[in-house]
Short mmCIF file of C-alpha atoms and ligand atoms in Angstrom, two decimals:
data_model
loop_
_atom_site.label_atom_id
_atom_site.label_comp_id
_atom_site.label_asym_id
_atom_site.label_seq_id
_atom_site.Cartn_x
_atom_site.Cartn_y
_atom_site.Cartn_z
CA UNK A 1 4.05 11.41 -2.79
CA UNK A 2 5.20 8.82 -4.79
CA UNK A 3 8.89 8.94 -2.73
CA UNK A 4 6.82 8.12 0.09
CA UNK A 5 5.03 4.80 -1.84
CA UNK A 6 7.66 3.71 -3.17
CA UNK A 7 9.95 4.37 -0.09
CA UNK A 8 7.65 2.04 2.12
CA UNK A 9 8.59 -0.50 -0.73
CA UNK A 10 12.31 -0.35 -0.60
CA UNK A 11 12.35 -0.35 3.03
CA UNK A 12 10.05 -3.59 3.40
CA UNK A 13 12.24 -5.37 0.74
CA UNK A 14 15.68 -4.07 2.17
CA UNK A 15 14.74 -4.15 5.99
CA UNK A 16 14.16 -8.30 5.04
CA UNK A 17 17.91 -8.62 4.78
CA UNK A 18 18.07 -8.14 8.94
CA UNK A 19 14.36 -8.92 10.37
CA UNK A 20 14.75 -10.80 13.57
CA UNK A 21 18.55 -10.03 13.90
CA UNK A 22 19.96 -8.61 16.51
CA UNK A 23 22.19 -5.58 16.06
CA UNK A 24 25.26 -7.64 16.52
CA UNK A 25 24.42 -10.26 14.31
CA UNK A 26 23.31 -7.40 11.41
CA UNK A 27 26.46 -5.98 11.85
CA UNK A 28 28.11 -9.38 11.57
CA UNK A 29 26.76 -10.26 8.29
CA UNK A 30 26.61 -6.58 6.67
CA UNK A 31 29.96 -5.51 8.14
CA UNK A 32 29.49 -3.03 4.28
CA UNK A 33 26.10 -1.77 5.90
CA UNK A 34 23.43 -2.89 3.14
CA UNK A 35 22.30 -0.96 0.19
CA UNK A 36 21.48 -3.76 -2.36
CA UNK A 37 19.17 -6.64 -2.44
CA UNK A 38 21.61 -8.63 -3.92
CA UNK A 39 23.43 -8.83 -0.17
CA UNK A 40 20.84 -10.55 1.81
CA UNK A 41 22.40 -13.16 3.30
CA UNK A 42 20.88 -16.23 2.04
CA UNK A 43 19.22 -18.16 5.60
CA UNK A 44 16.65 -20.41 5.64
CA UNK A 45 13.82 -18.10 6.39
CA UNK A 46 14.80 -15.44 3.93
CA UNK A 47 15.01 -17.80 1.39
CA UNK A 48 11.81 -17.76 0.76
CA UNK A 49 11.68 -14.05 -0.72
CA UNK A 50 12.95 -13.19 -3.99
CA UNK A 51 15.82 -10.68 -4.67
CA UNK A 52 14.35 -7.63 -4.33
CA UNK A 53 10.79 -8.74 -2.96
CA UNK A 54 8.68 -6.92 -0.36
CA UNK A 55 7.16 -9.11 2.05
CA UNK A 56 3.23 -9.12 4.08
CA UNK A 57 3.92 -4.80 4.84
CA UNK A 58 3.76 -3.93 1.74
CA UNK A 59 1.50 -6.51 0.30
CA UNK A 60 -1.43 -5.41 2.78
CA UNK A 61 -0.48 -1.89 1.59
CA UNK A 62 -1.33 -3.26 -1.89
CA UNK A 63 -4.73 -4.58 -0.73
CA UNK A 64 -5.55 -0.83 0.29
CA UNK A 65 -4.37 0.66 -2.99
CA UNK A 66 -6.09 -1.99 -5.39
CA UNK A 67 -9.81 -1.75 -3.09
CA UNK A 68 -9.42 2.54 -3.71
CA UNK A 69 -9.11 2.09 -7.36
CA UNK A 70 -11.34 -0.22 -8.06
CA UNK A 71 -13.82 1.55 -5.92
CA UNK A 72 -12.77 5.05 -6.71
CA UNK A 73 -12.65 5.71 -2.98
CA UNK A 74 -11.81 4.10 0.30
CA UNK A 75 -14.17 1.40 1.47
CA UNK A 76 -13.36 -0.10 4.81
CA UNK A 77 -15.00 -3.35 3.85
CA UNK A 78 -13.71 -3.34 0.63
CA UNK A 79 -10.55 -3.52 1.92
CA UNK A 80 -11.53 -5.70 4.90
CA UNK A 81 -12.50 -8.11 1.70
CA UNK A 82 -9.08 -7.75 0.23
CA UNK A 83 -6.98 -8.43 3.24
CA UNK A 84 -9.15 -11.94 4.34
CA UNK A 85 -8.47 -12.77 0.40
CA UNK A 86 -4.22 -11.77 0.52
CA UNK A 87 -4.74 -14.04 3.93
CA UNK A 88 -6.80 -16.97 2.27
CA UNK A 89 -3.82 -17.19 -0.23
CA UNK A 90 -1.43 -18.08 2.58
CA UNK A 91 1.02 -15.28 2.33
CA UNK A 92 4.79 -16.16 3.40
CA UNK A 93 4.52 -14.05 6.53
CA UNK A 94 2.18 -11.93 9.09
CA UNK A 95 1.86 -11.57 12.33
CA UNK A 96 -0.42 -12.98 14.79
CA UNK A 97 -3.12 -10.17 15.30
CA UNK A 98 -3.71 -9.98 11.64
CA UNK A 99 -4.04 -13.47 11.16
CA UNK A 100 -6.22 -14.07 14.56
CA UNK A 101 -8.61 -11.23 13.61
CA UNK A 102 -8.81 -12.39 9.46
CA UNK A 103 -9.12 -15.88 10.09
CA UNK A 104 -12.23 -15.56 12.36
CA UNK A 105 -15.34 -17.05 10.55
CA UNK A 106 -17.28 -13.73 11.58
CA UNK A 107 -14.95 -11.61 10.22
CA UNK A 108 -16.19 -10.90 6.70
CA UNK A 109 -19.73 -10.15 8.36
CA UNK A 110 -18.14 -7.56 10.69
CA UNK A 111 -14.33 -6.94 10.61
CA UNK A 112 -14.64 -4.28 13.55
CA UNK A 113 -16.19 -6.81 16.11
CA UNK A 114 -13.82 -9.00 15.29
CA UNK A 115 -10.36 -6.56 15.78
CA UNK A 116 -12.17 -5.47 18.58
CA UNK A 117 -12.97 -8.46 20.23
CA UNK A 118 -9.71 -9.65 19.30
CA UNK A 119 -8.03 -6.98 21.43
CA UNK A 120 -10.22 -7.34 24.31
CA UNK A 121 -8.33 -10.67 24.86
CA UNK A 122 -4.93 -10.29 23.44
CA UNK A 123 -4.23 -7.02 24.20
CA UNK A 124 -2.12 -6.53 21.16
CA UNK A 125 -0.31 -3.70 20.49
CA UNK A 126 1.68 -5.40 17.31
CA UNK A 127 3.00 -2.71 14.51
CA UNK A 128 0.80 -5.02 11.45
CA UNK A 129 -1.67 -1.64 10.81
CA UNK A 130 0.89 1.18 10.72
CA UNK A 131 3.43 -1.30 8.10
CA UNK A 132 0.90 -0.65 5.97
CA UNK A 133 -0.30 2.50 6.50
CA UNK A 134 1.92 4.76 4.06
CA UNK A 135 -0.95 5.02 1.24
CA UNK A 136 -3.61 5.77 3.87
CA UNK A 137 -1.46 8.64 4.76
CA UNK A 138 -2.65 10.79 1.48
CA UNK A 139 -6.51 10.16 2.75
CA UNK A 140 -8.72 12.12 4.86
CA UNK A 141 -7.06 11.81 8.65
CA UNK A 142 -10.61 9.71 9.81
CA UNK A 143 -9.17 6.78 7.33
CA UNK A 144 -6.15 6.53 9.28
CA UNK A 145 -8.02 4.99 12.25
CA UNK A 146 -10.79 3.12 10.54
CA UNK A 147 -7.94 1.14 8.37
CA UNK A 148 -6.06 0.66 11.43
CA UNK A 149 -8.95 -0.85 13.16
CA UNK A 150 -9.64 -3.42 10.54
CA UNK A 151 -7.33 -5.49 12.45
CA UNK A 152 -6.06 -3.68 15.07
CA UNK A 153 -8.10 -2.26 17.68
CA UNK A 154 -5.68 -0.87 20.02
CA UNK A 155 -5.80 3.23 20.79
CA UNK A 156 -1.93 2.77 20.35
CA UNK A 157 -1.78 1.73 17.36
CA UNK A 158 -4.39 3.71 15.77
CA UNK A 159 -2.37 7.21 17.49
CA UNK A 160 0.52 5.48 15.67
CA UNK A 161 -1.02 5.27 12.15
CA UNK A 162 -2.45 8.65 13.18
CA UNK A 163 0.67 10.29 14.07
CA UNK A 164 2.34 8.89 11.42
CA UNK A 165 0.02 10.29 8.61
CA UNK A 166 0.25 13.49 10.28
CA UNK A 167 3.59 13.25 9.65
CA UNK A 168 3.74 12.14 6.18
CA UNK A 169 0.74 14.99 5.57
CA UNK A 170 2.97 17.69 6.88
CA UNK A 171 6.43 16.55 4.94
CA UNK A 172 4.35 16.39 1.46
CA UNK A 173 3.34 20.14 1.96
CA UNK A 174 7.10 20.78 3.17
CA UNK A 175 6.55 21.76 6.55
CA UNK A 176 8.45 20.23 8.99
CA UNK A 177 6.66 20.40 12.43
CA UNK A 178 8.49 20.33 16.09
CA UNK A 179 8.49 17.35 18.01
CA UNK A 180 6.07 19.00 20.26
CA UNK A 181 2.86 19.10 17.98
CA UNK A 182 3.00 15.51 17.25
CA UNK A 183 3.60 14.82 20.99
CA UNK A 184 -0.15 16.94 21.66
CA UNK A 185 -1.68 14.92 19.07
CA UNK A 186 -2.07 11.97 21.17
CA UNK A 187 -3.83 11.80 25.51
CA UNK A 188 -1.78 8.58 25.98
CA UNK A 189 1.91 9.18 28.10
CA UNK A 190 3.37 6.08 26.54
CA UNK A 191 3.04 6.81 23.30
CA UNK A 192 4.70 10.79 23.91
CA UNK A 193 7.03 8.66 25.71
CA UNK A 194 8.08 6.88 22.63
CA UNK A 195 7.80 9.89 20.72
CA UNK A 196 10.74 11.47 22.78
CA UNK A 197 12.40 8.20 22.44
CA UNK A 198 12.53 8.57 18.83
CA UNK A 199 13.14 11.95 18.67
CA UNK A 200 16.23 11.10 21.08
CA UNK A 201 17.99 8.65 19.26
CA UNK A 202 17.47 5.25 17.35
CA UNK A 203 19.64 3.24 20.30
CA UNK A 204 17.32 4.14 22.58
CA UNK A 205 14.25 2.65 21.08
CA UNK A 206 16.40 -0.87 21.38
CA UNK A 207 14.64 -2.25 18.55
CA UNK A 208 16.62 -5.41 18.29
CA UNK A 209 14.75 -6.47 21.99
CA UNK A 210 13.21 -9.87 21.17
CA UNK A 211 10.70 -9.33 23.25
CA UNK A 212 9.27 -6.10 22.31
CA UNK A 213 10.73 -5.68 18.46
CA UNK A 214 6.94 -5.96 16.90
CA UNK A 215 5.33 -3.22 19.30
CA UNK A 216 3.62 -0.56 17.07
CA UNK A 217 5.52 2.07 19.40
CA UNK A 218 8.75 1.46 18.37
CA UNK A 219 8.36 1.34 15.17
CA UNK A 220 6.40 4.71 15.18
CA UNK A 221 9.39 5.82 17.04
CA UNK A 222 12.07 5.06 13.58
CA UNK A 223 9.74 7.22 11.93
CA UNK A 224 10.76 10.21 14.16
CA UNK A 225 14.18 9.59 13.83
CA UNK A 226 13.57 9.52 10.05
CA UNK A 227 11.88 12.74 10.27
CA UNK A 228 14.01 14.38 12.10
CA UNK A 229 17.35 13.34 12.38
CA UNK A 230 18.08 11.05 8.95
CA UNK A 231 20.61 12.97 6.68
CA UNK A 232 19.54 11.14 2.84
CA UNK A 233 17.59 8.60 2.41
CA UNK A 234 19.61 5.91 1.62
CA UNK A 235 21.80 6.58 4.75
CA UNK A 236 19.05 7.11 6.80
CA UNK A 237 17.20 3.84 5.92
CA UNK A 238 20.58 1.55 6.49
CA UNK A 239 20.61 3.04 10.00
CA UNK A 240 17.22 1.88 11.13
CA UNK A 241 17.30 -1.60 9.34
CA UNK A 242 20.93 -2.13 10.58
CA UNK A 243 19.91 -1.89 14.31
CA UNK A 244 17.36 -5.54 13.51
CA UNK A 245 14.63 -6.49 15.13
CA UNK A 246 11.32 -6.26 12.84
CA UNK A 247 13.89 -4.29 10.35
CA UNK A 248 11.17 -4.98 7.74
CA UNK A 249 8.27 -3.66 9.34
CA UNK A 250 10.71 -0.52 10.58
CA UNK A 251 12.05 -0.05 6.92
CA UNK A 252 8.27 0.05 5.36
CA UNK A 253 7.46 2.57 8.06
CA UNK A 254 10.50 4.81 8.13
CA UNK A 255 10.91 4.02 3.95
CA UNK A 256 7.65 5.96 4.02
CA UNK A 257 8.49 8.99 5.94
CA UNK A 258 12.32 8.99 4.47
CA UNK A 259 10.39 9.06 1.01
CA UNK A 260 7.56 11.30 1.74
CA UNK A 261 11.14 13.94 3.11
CA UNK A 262 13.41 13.45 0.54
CA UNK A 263 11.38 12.43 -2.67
CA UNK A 264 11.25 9.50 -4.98
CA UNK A 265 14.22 10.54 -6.94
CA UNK A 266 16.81 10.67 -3.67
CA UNK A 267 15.87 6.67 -3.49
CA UNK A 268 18.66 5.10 -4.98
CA UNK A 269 18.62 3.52 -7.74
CA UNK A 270 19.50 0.01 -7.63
CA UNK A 271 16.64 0.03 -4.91
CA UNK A 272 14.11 1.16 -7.45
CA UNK A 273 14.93 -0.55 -10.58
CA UNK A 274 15.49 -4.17 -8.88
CA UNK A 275 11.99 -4.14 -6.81
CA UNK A 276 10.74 -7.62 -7.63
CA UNK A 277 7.46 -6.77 -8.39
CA UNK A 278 7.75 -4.84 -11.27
CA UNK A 279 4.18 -3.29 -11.34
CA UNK A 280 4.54 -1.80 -7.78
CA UNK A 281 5.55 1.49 -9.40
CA UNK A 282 2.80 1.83 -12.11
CA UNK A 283 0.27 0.71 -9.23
CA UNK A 284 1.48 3.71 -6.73
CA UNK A 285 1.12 5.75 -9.62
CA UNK A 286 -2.41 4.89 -10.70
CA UNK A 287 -3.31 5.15 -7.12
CA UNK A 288 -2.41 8.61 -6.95
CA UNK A 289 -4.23 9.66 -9.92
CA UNK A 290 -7.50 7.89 -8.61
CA UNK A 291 -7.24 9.43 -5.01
CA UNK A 292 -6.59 12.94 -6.87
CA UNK A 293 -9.00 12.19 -9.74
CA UNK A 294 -11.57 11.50 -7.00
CA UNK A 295 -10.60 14.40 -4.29
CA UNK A 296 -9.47 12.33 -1.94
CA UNK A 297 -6.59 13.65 -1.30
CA UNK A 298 -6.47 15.44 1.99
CA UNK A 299 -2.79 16.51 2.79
MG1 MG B 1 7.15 -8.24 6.86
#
């Protein structure tokens, strides 16, 4: 469990070193592949990240483990409270639904309206609920959609941060489901089509496409791949963060399932030891005494 924290972690802070590259590009500047923080090239928008820092993913992941602890169990508007504060102290990045839905004045008073509301217009189908989803994953199954909707209204994205506990559930108790049962959790065609996609091969999701690289699909669809067809972790996290795109957002996702699979200690090292923030590990580990402390944990 804590492989699968931490992983979602590693893969935020790695996948940084090629968000919004294209595959080419990626390849260009990590002709090595990447394993270490210490290689991220230096641009003007990653500049703004320390060595080894996770980014908004795994921040808003933070928000959901500090509101369980302090609460001793999940409170949706507990932790609707704790992402409108992370937003109110002007985080480095996000993306548009989450900052649309937490910077309406109503939101506070009734985060739901809001996301829902927000999707009636926009439409969105952005990947901001399942980035952040890897310590909802340990909950009962019911969390997985109400922490999705917080922001993100969309029956896509909540099958993907359903789907994706599912998945996370089933790797903790070491069994390894077909394709097929994940595929009959969810009535909608596109998402089994992405499913498949995933399931086929990482090329075919075409992550680095500009104009679809933040849709909650495809990055449900590197967690497949992970699941399935990733050999170690470390290997199989280079792959998906290598192709660009939102490499962040897919590394937190993927980081999660690739930890949840192959366990904290298969993370290398250098990954673990030079996270930035040097509490994250004590935190994942206090929140999994409080959600087992408290019976929450439903796996
Ligand atoms: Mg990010």
């Amino acid at each position: 469990m804590l492989g699968c924290l931490v992983g979602q972690a590693v893969g935020d802070a790695l996948g940084l070193g090629a968000e919004f590259l294209s595959k080419e590009k990626a390849a260009s500047y990590y002709p090595n592949g990447l394993q270490d923080y210490s290689q991220i090239i230096q641009d003007g928008y990653r500049l703004n990240w320390e060595q080894g820092e996770y980014t908004d993913d795994t921040e808003m992941a933070v928000c959901i483990m500090q509101s369980v602890i302090e609460c001793g169990k999940p409170d949706v508007k507990n932790i609707a409270f704790k992402f409108w504060e992370w937003f109110k102290n002007q985080p480095r990045d996000y993306g548009r639904t989450t900052r649309k839905v937490l910077t309406n004045h109503n939101y506070l008073k009734d985060p739901f309206k809001v996301s829902e509301d927000y999707f009636n217009l926009s439409n969105s189908a952005a990947n901001g609920a399942l980035m952040r989803n890897a310590p909802v994953a340990f909950l009962p199954l019911s969390y997985a959609k109400d922490i999705c909707r917080l922001t993100h209204w969309n029956p896509l994205c909540v099958d993907s941060c359903i789907i994706h506990s599912l998945m996370i559930k089933s790797l903790i108790k070491r069994e390894y489901l077909p394709i097929e049962d994940f595929i009959d959790e969810t009535e909608n065609e596109e998402v089994k089509v992405y499913l498949r996609r995933g399931y086929h091969s990482l090329e075919s999701l075409e992550l680095d496409d500009r104009a679809t690289s933040g849709y909650t699909l495809k990055a449900l669809g590197t967690a497949v791949w992970a699941y399935y067809h990733a050999e170690d972790f470390k290997s199989g996290l280079e792959s998906i963060i290598l192709e660009g795109g939102d490499a962040d957002t897919n590394g937190a996702i993927a980081g999660a399932v690739l930890g949840a699979r192959f366990g904290y200690e298969a993370i290398p090292e250098n990954l673990k030891k030079n996270l930035f923030d040097e509490g994250y590990i004590s935190l994942c580990e206090e929140y999994l005494k409080c959600v087992k402390q408290n019976n929450l944990l439903s796996i």
